[in-house]
């Protein structure tokens, strides 16, 4: 029976330890890279009990590489009613930086599934390296310039009534907010406050 020299056993041991270490690093990277997620949106806190008491939404996001596809299914809302969907900095007032993503119009059941394609991930942010003039198609409702800011990540979602009258018809507060294309929307009805202010669900996609 022959014996391998001691240096060969030491070399083999070092190679094995190195392989295990690399395996651990690769596993850690794989676990942190998430390409799809599903989560819920909940009724905005503070709404009267009579206001859309059964409103909810389920959101599914899947990465396409360069973009993400976000599928939003809402239910428990008034039938045949238009709502405005935003990506926002924090889920409730004062909302912070907000991006108008699109509309969701319910069907006769008060439900609707809508798809959006964009950047809905840990890379979702707004940045303004400097102040510049801005157009004002809605007059004094628009800002004529922007505030300068470093990147501000926007990981939350919110849904607003498109009009105060639609909100009143649904026994919701009669308030006017800027969260639609003409800046005269109604109140928010759904958001992602079920996540912490600094831990919005869009950051799950990495």
Coordinates of N, CA and C in Angstrom, one line a residue:
X1 N 0.9 -1.2 0.0 CA 0.0 0.0 0.0 C 0.9 1.2 0.0
X2 N 0.6 2.2 -0.9 CA 1.4 3.4 -1.0 C 0.7 4.5 -0.3
X3 N 1.5 5.5 0.1 CA 0.9 6.7 0.8 C 1.3 7.9 0.0
X4 N 0.3 8.8 -0.2 CA 0.5 10.0 -0.9 C 1.4 10.9 0.0
X5 N 2.3 11.7 -0.6 CA 3.0 12.6 0.2 C 2.1 13.6 1.0
X6 N 2.6 14.0 2.1 CA 1.8 14.9 3.0 C 1.4 16.2 2.3
X7 N 2.2 16.7 1.4 CA 1.9 18.0 0.8 C 0.7 17.8 -0.1
X8 N 0.6 16.6 -0.7 CA -0.6 16.4 -1.6 C -1.9 16.4 -0.9
X9 N -1.9 15.8 0.3 CA -3.1 15.8 1.2 C -3.4 17.3 1.6
X10 N -2.4 18.1 1.9 CA -2.7 19.5 2.3 C -3.2 20.3 1.1
X11 N -2.7 20.0 -0.1 CA -3.2 20.7 -1.3 C -4.6 20.3 -1.6
X12 N -4.9 19.0 -1.5 CA -6.3 18.6 -1.7 C -7.3 19.2 -0.7
X13 N -6.8 19.3 0.6 CA -7.7 19.9 1.6 C -8.0 21.4 1.3
X14 N -6.9 22.1 0.8 CA -7.1 23.5 0.5 C -8.0 23.7 -0.7
X15 N -7.9 22.9 -1.7 CA -8.8 23.0 -2.8 C -10.3 22.7 -2.4
X16 N -10.5 21.7 -1.5 CA -11.8 21.4 -1.1 C -12.4 22.5 -0.3
X17 N -11.6 23.1 0.6 CA -12.1 24.3 1.4 C -12.5 25.4 0.5
X18 N -11.6 25.7 -0.5 CA -11.9 26.8 -1.5 C -13.2 26.6 -2.2
X19 N -13.4 25.3 -2.7 CA -14.6 25.0 -3.4 C -15.9 25.2 -2.6
X20 N -15.8 24.8 -1.3 CA -16.9 25.0 -0.4 C -17.2 26.5 -0.2
X21 N -16.2 27.2 0.0 CA -16.3 28.7 0.2 C -17.0 29.3 -1.0
X22 N -16.5 29.0 -2.2 CA -17.1 29.5 -3.4 C -18.6 29.1 -3.6
X23 N -18.9 27.9 -3.2 CA -20.2 27.4 -3.3 C -21.1 28.2 -2.4
X24 N -20.6 28.5 -1.2 CA -21.4 29.3 -0.2 C -21.7 30.7 -0.8
X25 N -20.7 31.3 -1.4 CA -20.8 32.7 -2.0 C -21.9 32.6 -3.1
X26 N -21.8 31.6 -4.0 CA -22.7 31.5 -5.1 C -24.1 31.3 -4.6
X27 N -24.3 30.5 -3.5 CA -25.6 30.3 -3.0 C -26.2 31.5 -2.4
X28 N -25.3 32.3 -1.7 CA -25.8 33.6 -1.2 C -26.2 34.6 -2.2
X29 N -25.5 34.7 -3.4 CA -25.9 35.5 -4.5 C -27.2 35.1 -5.1
X30 N -27.3 33.7 -5.2 CA -28.5 33.2 -5.8 C -29.8 33.5 -5.0
X31 N -29.6 33.5 -3.7 CA -30.7 33.7 -2.8 C -31.1 35.2 -2.8
X32 N -30.2 36.1 -3.0 CA -30.5 37.5 -3.0 C -31.0 38.0 -4.3
X33 N -30.9 37.2 -5.4 CA -31.4 37.6 -6.7 C -32.8 37.0 -6.9
X34 N -33.8 37.9 -6.8 CA -35.2 37.5 -6.9 C -35.8 38.1 -8.2
X35 N -36.4 37.3 -9.0 CA -36.9 37.7 -10.3 C -38.4 37.7 -10.4
X36 N -39.1 37.3 -9.3 CA -40.6 37.4 -9.3 C -41.1 37.5 -7.9
X37 N -42.2 38.1 -7.7 CA -42.8 38.2 -6.4 C -44.3 38.5 -6.5
X38 N -45.0 38.1 -5.4 CA -46.5 38.4 -5.4 C -46.8 38.9 -4.0
X39 N -47.6 39.9 -3.9 CA -48.0 40.6 -2.6 C -49.3 41.2 -2.8
X40 N -49.8 41.7 -1.6 CA -51.1 42.3 -1.6 C -51.1 43.8 -1.3
X41 N -52.1 44.5 -1.8 CA -52.3 45.9 -1.5 C -53.5 45.9 -0.6
X42 N -53.6 46.8 0.4 CA -54.6 46.8 1.4 C -55.3 48.2 1.4
X43 N -56.5 48.2 2.0 CA -57.3 49.4 2.1 C -56.6 50.5 2.8
X44 N -56.6 51.7 2.4 CA -56.0 52.8 3.0 C -56.5 53.1 4.4
X45 N -55.6 53.2 5.3 CA -55.9 53.4 6.7 C -56.7 54.7 6.9
X46 N -57.6 54.8 7.8 CA -58.3 56.0 8.1 C -59.6 56.3 7.2
X47 N -59.9 55.4 6.3 CA -61.1 55.6 5.5 C -62.3 55.2 6.3
X48 N -63.5 55.9 6.1 CA -64.7 55.5 6.9 C -65.0 54.0 6.6
X49 N -65.7 53.4 7.5 CA -66.1 52.0 7.4 C -67.0 51.8 6.2
X50 N -67.7 52.8 5.8 CA -68.6 52.6 4.6 C -67.9 52.7 3.3
X51 N -66.7 53.1 3.3 CA -65.9 53.4 2.1 C -65.2 52.1 1.6
X52 N -65.6 51.5 0.5 CA -65.0 50.3 -0.1 C -64.5 49.4 1.0
X53 N -65.3 48.9 1.8 CA -64.9 48.0 2.9 C -64.2 46.7 2.5
X54 N -64.5 46.3 1.3 CA -63.9 45.0 0.8 C -62.8 45.2 -0.2
X55 N -62.3 46.4 -0.4 CA -61.4 46.7 -1.4 C -60.0 46.0 -1.1
X56 N -59.4 45.4 -2.1 CA -58.1 44.8 -2.0 C -57.5 44.6 -3.4
X57 N -56.2 44.3 -3.4 CA -55.5 44.0 -4.7 C -54.4 43.0 -4.5
X58 N -54.2 42.2 -5.5 CA -53.0 41.3 -5.5 C -52.1 41.8 -6.7
X59 N -50.8 41.8 -6.4 CA -49.8 42.3 -7.4 C -48.8 41.2 -7.6
X60 N -48.6 40.9 -8.9 CA -47.5 40.0 -9.3 C -46.5 40.7 -10.2
X61 N -45.2 40.6 -9.8 CA -44.2 41.2 -10.6 C -43.2 40.1 -11.1
X62 N -42.9 40.2 -12.4 CA -41.9 39.2 -12.9 C -40.9 40.0 -13.7
X63 N -39.6 39.7 -13.5 CA -38.5 40.4 -14.3 C -38.4 39.9 -15.7
X64 N -38.3 40.8 -16.6 CA -38.0 40.4 -18.0 C -36.6 40.7 -18.4
X65 N -35.8 41.0 -17.4 CA -34.4 41.4 -17.7 C -34.2 42.9 -17.7
X66 N -34.6 43.5 -18.9 CA -34.5 45.0 -19.0 C -35.6 45.7 -18.4
X67 N -36.8 45.0 -18.2 CA -38.0 45.6 -17.7 C -38.6 44.6 -16.7
X68 N -39.7 45.0 -16.1 CA -40.6 44.1 -15.3 C -42.0 44.2 -15.8
X69 N -42.7 43.1 -15.7 CA -44.2 43.2 -15.9 C -44.9 43.1 -14.6
X70 N -45.8 44.0 -14.3 CA -46.5 44.1 -13.1 C -48.0 43.8 -13.4
X71 N -48.6 42.8 -12.8 CA -50.0 42.5 -13.0 C -50.7 42.8 -11.8
X72 N -51.7 43.7 -11.8 CA -52.5 44.1 -10.7 C -53.9 43.7 -10.8
X73 N -54.4 43.0 -9.9 CA -55.8 42.5 -9.8 C -56.5 43.2 -8.6
X74 N -57.5 44.0 -8.9 CA -58.2 44.7 -7.9 C -59.6 44.1 -7.8
X75 N -60.2 44.2 -6.6 CA -61.6 43.7 -6.3 C -62.2 44.4 -5.2
X76 N -63.5 44.3 -5.0 CA -64.2 45.0 -4.0 C -64.4 46.5 -4.1
X77 N -64.2 46.9 -5.4 CA -64.4 48.3 -5.7 C -65.7 48.6 -6.4
X78 N -66.1 49.9 -6.5 CA -67.3 50.2 -7.3 C -67.2 49.7 -8.7
X79 N -68.4 49.3 -9.3 CA -68.4 48.8 -10.6 C -68.2 50.0 -11.6
X80 N -67.5 49.7 -12.8 CA -67.4 50.6 -13.9 C -66.9 51.9 -13.5
X81 N -65.8 51.9 -12.7 CA -65.3 53.2 -12.1 C -63.8 53.2 -12.4
X82 N -63.3 54.5 -12.8 CA -61.9 54.6 -13.1 C -61.1 55.0 -11.9
X83 N -59.9 54.4 -11.8 CA -59.0 54.6 -10.7 C -57.6 54.9 -11.3
X84 N -56.8 55.6 -10.6 CA -55.5 56.0 -11.0 C -54.4 55.3 -10.1
X85 N -53.4 54.7 -10.8 CA -52.5 53.8 -10.2 C -51.1 54.5 -10.2
X86 N -50.5 54.6 -9.0 CA -49.2 55.3 -8.9 C -48.1 54.5 -8.2
X87 N -46.9 54.7 -8.6 CA -45.7 54.2 -7.9 C -45.2 55.3 -7.0
X88 N -45.1 55.1 -5.7 CA -44.9 56.2 -4.8 C -43.8 55.9 -3.8
X89 N -43.3 56.9 -3.1 CA -42.2 56.8 -2.2 C -42.6 56.2 -0.9
X90 N -43.6 56.7 -0.3 CA -44.2 56.1 0.9 C -45.7 55.9 0.7
X91 N -46.3 54.9 1.4 CA -47.6 54.5 1.0 C -48.7 55.4 1.3
X92 N -48.6 56.2 2.4 CA -49.7 57.1 2.8 C -49.1 58.6 2.8
X93 N -50.0 59.5 3.1 CA -49.6 60.9 3.1 C -48.4 61.1 4.0
X94 N -47.4 61.9 3.5 CA -47.4 62.8 2.4 C -47.0 62.2 1.0
X95 N -46.8 60.9 0.9 CA -46.6 60.1 -0.3 C -45.2 60.3 -0.9
X96 N -44.6 61.5 -0.7 CA -43.3 61.7 -1.3 C -43.3 61.7 -2.8
X97 N -42.2 61.4 -3.5 CA -42.1 61.4 -4.9 C -43.1 60.3 -5.4
X98 N -43.8 60.7 -6.5 CA -44.9 59.8 -7.0 C -44.8 59.8 -8.6
X99 N -45.1 58.6 -9.1 CA -45.1 58.4 -10.6 C -46.4 57.9 -11.1
X100 N -47.1 58.6 -12.0 CA -48.4 58.2 -12.5 C -48.1 57.0 -13.5
X101 N -48.5 55.8 -13.1 CA -48.2 54.6 -13.8 C -49.3 54.3 -14.9
X102 N -50.6 54.5 -14.5 CA -51.7 54.3 -15.5 C -53.0 54.2 -14.8
X103 N -54.0 53.8 -15.6 CA -55.4 53.7 -15.1 C -55.8 52.3 -14.9
X104 N -56.7 52.1 -14.0 CA -57.4 50.8 -13.8 C -58.9 51.0 -13.8
X105 N -59.7 50.6 -14.7 CA -61.1 50.8 -14.8 C -61.8 49.5 -14.4
X106 N -62.6 49.5 -13.4 CA -63.2 48.2 -13.0 C -64.4 47.8 -13.9
X107 N -64.7 46.6 -13.9 CA -65.8 46.0 -14.7 C -67.0 46.0 -13.8
X108 N -68.1 45.4 -14.3 CA -69.4 45.4 -13.6 C -69.3 44.6 -12.3
X109 N -68.3 43.8 -12.1 CA -68.1 43.1 -10.8 C -67.3 43.9 -9.8
X110 N -66.8 45.1 -10.2 CA -66.0 45.8 -9.3 C -64.5 45.3 -9.2
X111 N -64.2 44.5 -10.2 CA -62.9 43.9 -10.3 C -62.2 44.2 -11.6
X112 N -60.9 44.0 -11.7 CA -60.2 44.3 -12.9 C -58.8 43.8 -12.8
X113 N -58.2 43.2 -13.8 CA -56.8 42.9 -13.9 C -56.1 43.7 -15.0
X114 N -55.0 44.4 -14.6 CA -54.4 45.3 -15.5 C -52.9 45.0 -15.5
X115 N -52.3 45.0 -16.6 CA -50.8 44.8 -16.8 C -50.1 46.1 -17.0
X116 N -48.9 46.3 -16.4 CA -48.1 47.4 -16.6 C -46.6 46.9 -16.9
X117 N -45.9 47.5 -17.8 CA -44.6 47.2 -18.1 C -43.7 48.4 -17.8
X118 N -42.6 48.2 -17.0 CA -41.8 49.3 -16.7 C -40.6 48.8 -15.8
X119 N -40.1 49.7 -15.0 CA -39.1 49.3 -14.0 C -39.7 49.3 -12.6
X120 N -39.9 48.1 -12.2 CA -40.6 47.8 -10.9 C -39.7 46.9 -10.0
X121 N -38.6 47.5 -9.6 CA -37.5 46.7 -8.9 C -36.7 47.6 -8.0
X122 N -35.6 47.0 -7.5 CA -34.8 47.8 -6.6 C -34.2 49.0 -7.3
X123 N -34.3 49.0 -8.6 CA -33.8 50.1 -9.4 C -34.8 51.2 -9.8
X124 N -36.0 51.1 -9.2 CA -37.0 52.1 -9.4 C -36.7 53.4 -8.6
X125 N -36.4 54.5 -9.3 CA -36.1 55.7 -8.6 C -36.4 56.9 -9.4
X126 N -36.4 58.1 -8.8 CA -36.5 59.4 -9.4 C -35.3 60.2 -9.0
X127 N -34.7 60.9 -10.0 CA -33.5 61.7 -9.7 C -33.5 63.0 -10.5
X128 N -33.0 64.0 -9.9 CA -32.9 65.3 -10.6 C -31.6 66.0 -10.2
X129 N -30.6 65.8 -11.0 CA -29.2 66.3 -10.7 C -29.3 67.9 -10.5
X130 N -30.2 68.5 -11.1 CA -30.3 70.0 -11.0 C -31.7 70.5 -11.2
X131 N -31.9 71.8 -11.0 CA -33.2 72.4 -11.2 C -33.3 72.9 -12.7
X132 N -34.5 72.7 -13.3 CA -34.7 73.1 -14.7 C -36.1 73.5 -14.9
X133 N -36.4 74.3 -15.9 CA -37.8 74.7 -16.2 C -38.6 73.5 -16.5
X134 N -39.9 73.5 -16.2 CA -40.8 72.4 -16.5 C -42.1 73.0 -17.1
X135 N -42.7 72.2 -18.1 CA -43.9 72.7 -18.7 C -45.1 72.8 -17.7
X136 N -46.0 73.6 -18.0 CA -47.2 73.8 -17.1 C -48.5 73.7 -17.9
X137 N -48.8 72.5 -18.5 CA -50.0 72.4 -19.3 C -51.3 72.6 -18.5
X138 N -51.2 72.5 -17.1 CA -52.4 72.7 -16.3 C -52.2 73.9 -15.4
X139 N -51.5 74.9 -16.0 CA -51.4 76.2 -15.3 C -50.8 76.1 -13.9
X140 N -51.5 76.8 -13.0 CA -50.9 76.8 -11.6 C -51.0 75.5 -10.9
X141 N -51.6 74.5 -11.4 CA -51.6 73.2 -10.8 C -50.3 72.5 -11.0
X142 N -49.5 73.0 -12.0 CA -48.2 72.4 -12.3 C -47.1 73.2 -11.7
X143 N -46.0 72.6 -11.3 CA -44.8 73.3 -10.9 C -44.1 73.7 -12.2
X144 N -43.5 74.9 -12.1 CA -42.8 75.5 -13.3 C -41.3 75.1 -13.3
X145 N -40.9 74.4 -12.2 CA -39.5 73.9 -12.2 C -39.5 72.8 -11.2
X146 N -38.4 72.0 -11.2 CA -38.3 70.8 -10.3 C -37.3 71.1 -9.2
X147 N -37.5 70.4 -8.1 CA -36.4 70.5 -7.0 C -35.3 69.5 -7.3
X148 N -34.1 70.0 -7.1 CA -32.9 69.1 -7.3 C -32.9 68.0 -6.2
X149 N -32.6 66.8 -6.6 CA -32.5 65.7 -5.6 C -31.6 64.6 -6.0
X150 N -31.0 64.0 -5.1 CA -30.3 62.7 -5.4 C -31.3 61.7 -5.7
X151 N -30.9 60.5 -6.1 CA -31.9 59.4 -6.4 C -32.8 59.1 -5.2
X152 N -34.1 59.1 -5.4 CA -35.1 58.8 -4.4 C -35.8 57.5 -4.9
X153 N -35.7 56.5 -4.1 CA -36.3 55.2 -4.5 C -37.8 55.2 -4.2
X154 N -38.6 54.7 -5.1 CA -40.0 54.6 -5.0 C -40.5 53.2 -5.1
X155 N -40.7 52.6 -3.9 CA -40.9 51.1 -3.8 C -42.4 50.8 -3.4
X156 N -43.2 51.8 -3.3 CA -44.6 51.6 -2.9 C -45.6 51.8 -4.0
X157 N -46.8 51.3 -3.8 CA -47.9 51.5 -4.8 C -49.1 52.1 -4.1
X158 N -49.9 52.9 -4.9 CA -51.1 53.5 -4.4 C -52.2 53.5 -5.5
X159 N -53.5 53.5 -5.1 CA -54.6 53.6 -6.1 C -55.5 54.6 -5.6
X160 N -55.9 55.5 -6.5 CA -56.8 56.7 -6.2 C -58.1 56.7 -7.0
X161 N -59.2 57.1 -6.4 CA -60.4 57.4 -7.2 C -60.0 58.5 -8.3
X162 N -60.5 58.3 -9.5 CA -60.2 59.3 -10.5 C -60.9 60.6 -10.3
X163 N -62.0 60.6 -9.6 CA -62.7 61.9 -9.3 C -63.3 61.9 -7.9
X164 N -63.4 63.0 -7.3 CA -64.1 63.1 -6.0 C -65.5 62.7 -6.0
X165 N -66.2 62.9 -7.1 CA -67.6 62.5 -7.2 C -67.8 61.0 -7.2
X166 N -66.8 60.3 -7.8 CA -66.9 58.8 -7.8 C -66.7 58.4 -6.3
X167 N -65.8 59.1 -5.6 CA -65.6 58.7 -4.2 C -66.8 58.9 -3.4
X168 N -67.5 60.1 -3.6 CA -68.7 60.4 -2.8 C -69.8 59.3 -3.1
X169 N -69.9 58.9 -4.4 CA -70.9 57.9 -4.8 C -70.6 56.6 -4.1
X170 N -69.4 56.3 -3.7 CA -69.0 55.1 -3.0 C -68.9 55.3 -1.5
X171 N -69.5 56.4 -1.0 CA -69.5 56.7 0.5 C -68.1 56.9 1.0
X172 N -67.2 57.5 0.2 CA -65.8 57.8 0.6 C -65.7 59.3 0.7
X173 N -64.6 59.8 1.3 CA -64.4 61.2 1.5 C -64.4 62.0 0.3
X174 N -65.0 63.2 0.3 CA -65.1 64.1 -0.8 C -63.8 65.1 -0.7
X175 N -62.7 64.6 -1.2 CA -61.5 65.3 -1.2 C -60.9 65.3 -2.6
X176 N -60.2 66.4 -3.0 CA -59.5 66.5 -4.3 C -58.0 66.4 -4.1
X177 N -57.4 65.5 -4.9 CA -55.9 65.3 -4.8 C -55.3 65.4 -6.2
X178 N -54.0 65.6 -6.3 CA -53.4 65.7 -7.7 C -53.1 64.4 -8.4
X179 N -53.7 63.3 -7.9 CA -53.2 62.0 -8.4 C -54.0 61.5 -9.6
X180 N -54.1 62.3 -10.7 CA -54.6 61.8 -12.0 C -54.0 62.8 -13.0
X181 N -54.3 62.5 -14.3 CA -53.7 63.3 -15.4 C -54.0 64.7 -15.4
X182 N -55.2 65.1 -14.8 CA -55.6 66.5 -14.8 C -55.5 67.1 -13.3
X183 N -54.9 66.4 -12.4 CA -54.6 66.8 -11.1 C -55.9 67.1 -10.3
X184 N -57.0 66.4 -10.5 CA -58.2 66.6 -9.7 C -58.8 65.3 -9.4
X185 N -58.0 64.4 -8.9 CA -58.5 63.0 -8.5 C -59.2 63.1 -7.1
X186 N -59.7 61.9 -6.7 CA -60.3 61.8 -5.4 C -59.3 61.2 -4.4
X187 N -59.8 60.6 -3.4 CA -58.9 60.1 -2.3 C -58.2 58.7 -2.7
X188 N -57.2 58.4 -2.0 CA -56.6 57.1 -2.2 C -57.4 56.0 -1.5
X189 N -57.5 54.8 -2.1 CA -58.3 53.7 -1.6 C -57.5 52.5 -1.2
X190 N -56.4 52.3 -2.0 CA -55.5 51.1 -1.7 C -54.0 51.6 -1.7
X191 N -53.2 50.9 -0.9 CA -51.8 51.2 -0.9 C -51.1 50.0 -0.3
X192 N -49.8 50.1 -0.1 CA -48.9 49.0 0.4 C -48.4 49.4 1.8
X193 N -49.2 49.9 2.6 CA -48.7 50.3 4.0 C -48.6 49.0 4.8
X194 N -49.0 47.8 4.3 CA -48.7 46.6 5.0 C -47.2 46.3 4.9
X195 N -46.4 47.1 4.2 CA -44.9 47.0 4.3 C -44.4 48.3 4.9
X196 N -43.3 48.3 5.5 CA -42.7 49.5 6.2 C -42.5 50.6 5.2
X197 N -42.4 51.8 5.6 CA -42.2 53.0 4.8 C -41.0 52.8 3.9
X198 N -39.9 52.3 4.5 CA -38.6 52.2 3.8 C -38.4 50.8 3.2
X199 N -39.4 50.0 3.2 CA -39.3 48.6 2.8 C -40.4 48.2 1.8
X200 N -40.7 49.1 0.9 CA -41.8 48.8 -0.1 C -41.6 47.6 -0.9
X201 N -42.6 46.9 -1.4 CA -42.5 45.6 -2.0 C -41.7 45.6 -3.4
X202 N -41.6 46.8 -4.1 CA -40.9 46.7 -5.3 C -39.4 46.4 -5.2
X203 N -38.9 46.7 -4.0 CA -37.4 46.4 -3.8 C -37.2 44.9 -3.7
X204 N -38.2 44.1 -3.7 CA -38.0 42.6 -3.6 C -37.3 42.1 -4.9
X205 N -37.6 42.8 -6.1 CA -37.1 42.4 -7.3 C -35.6 42.9 -7.4
X206 N -34.7 42.0 -7.4 CA -33.3 42.4 -7.4 C -32.5 41.6 -8.4

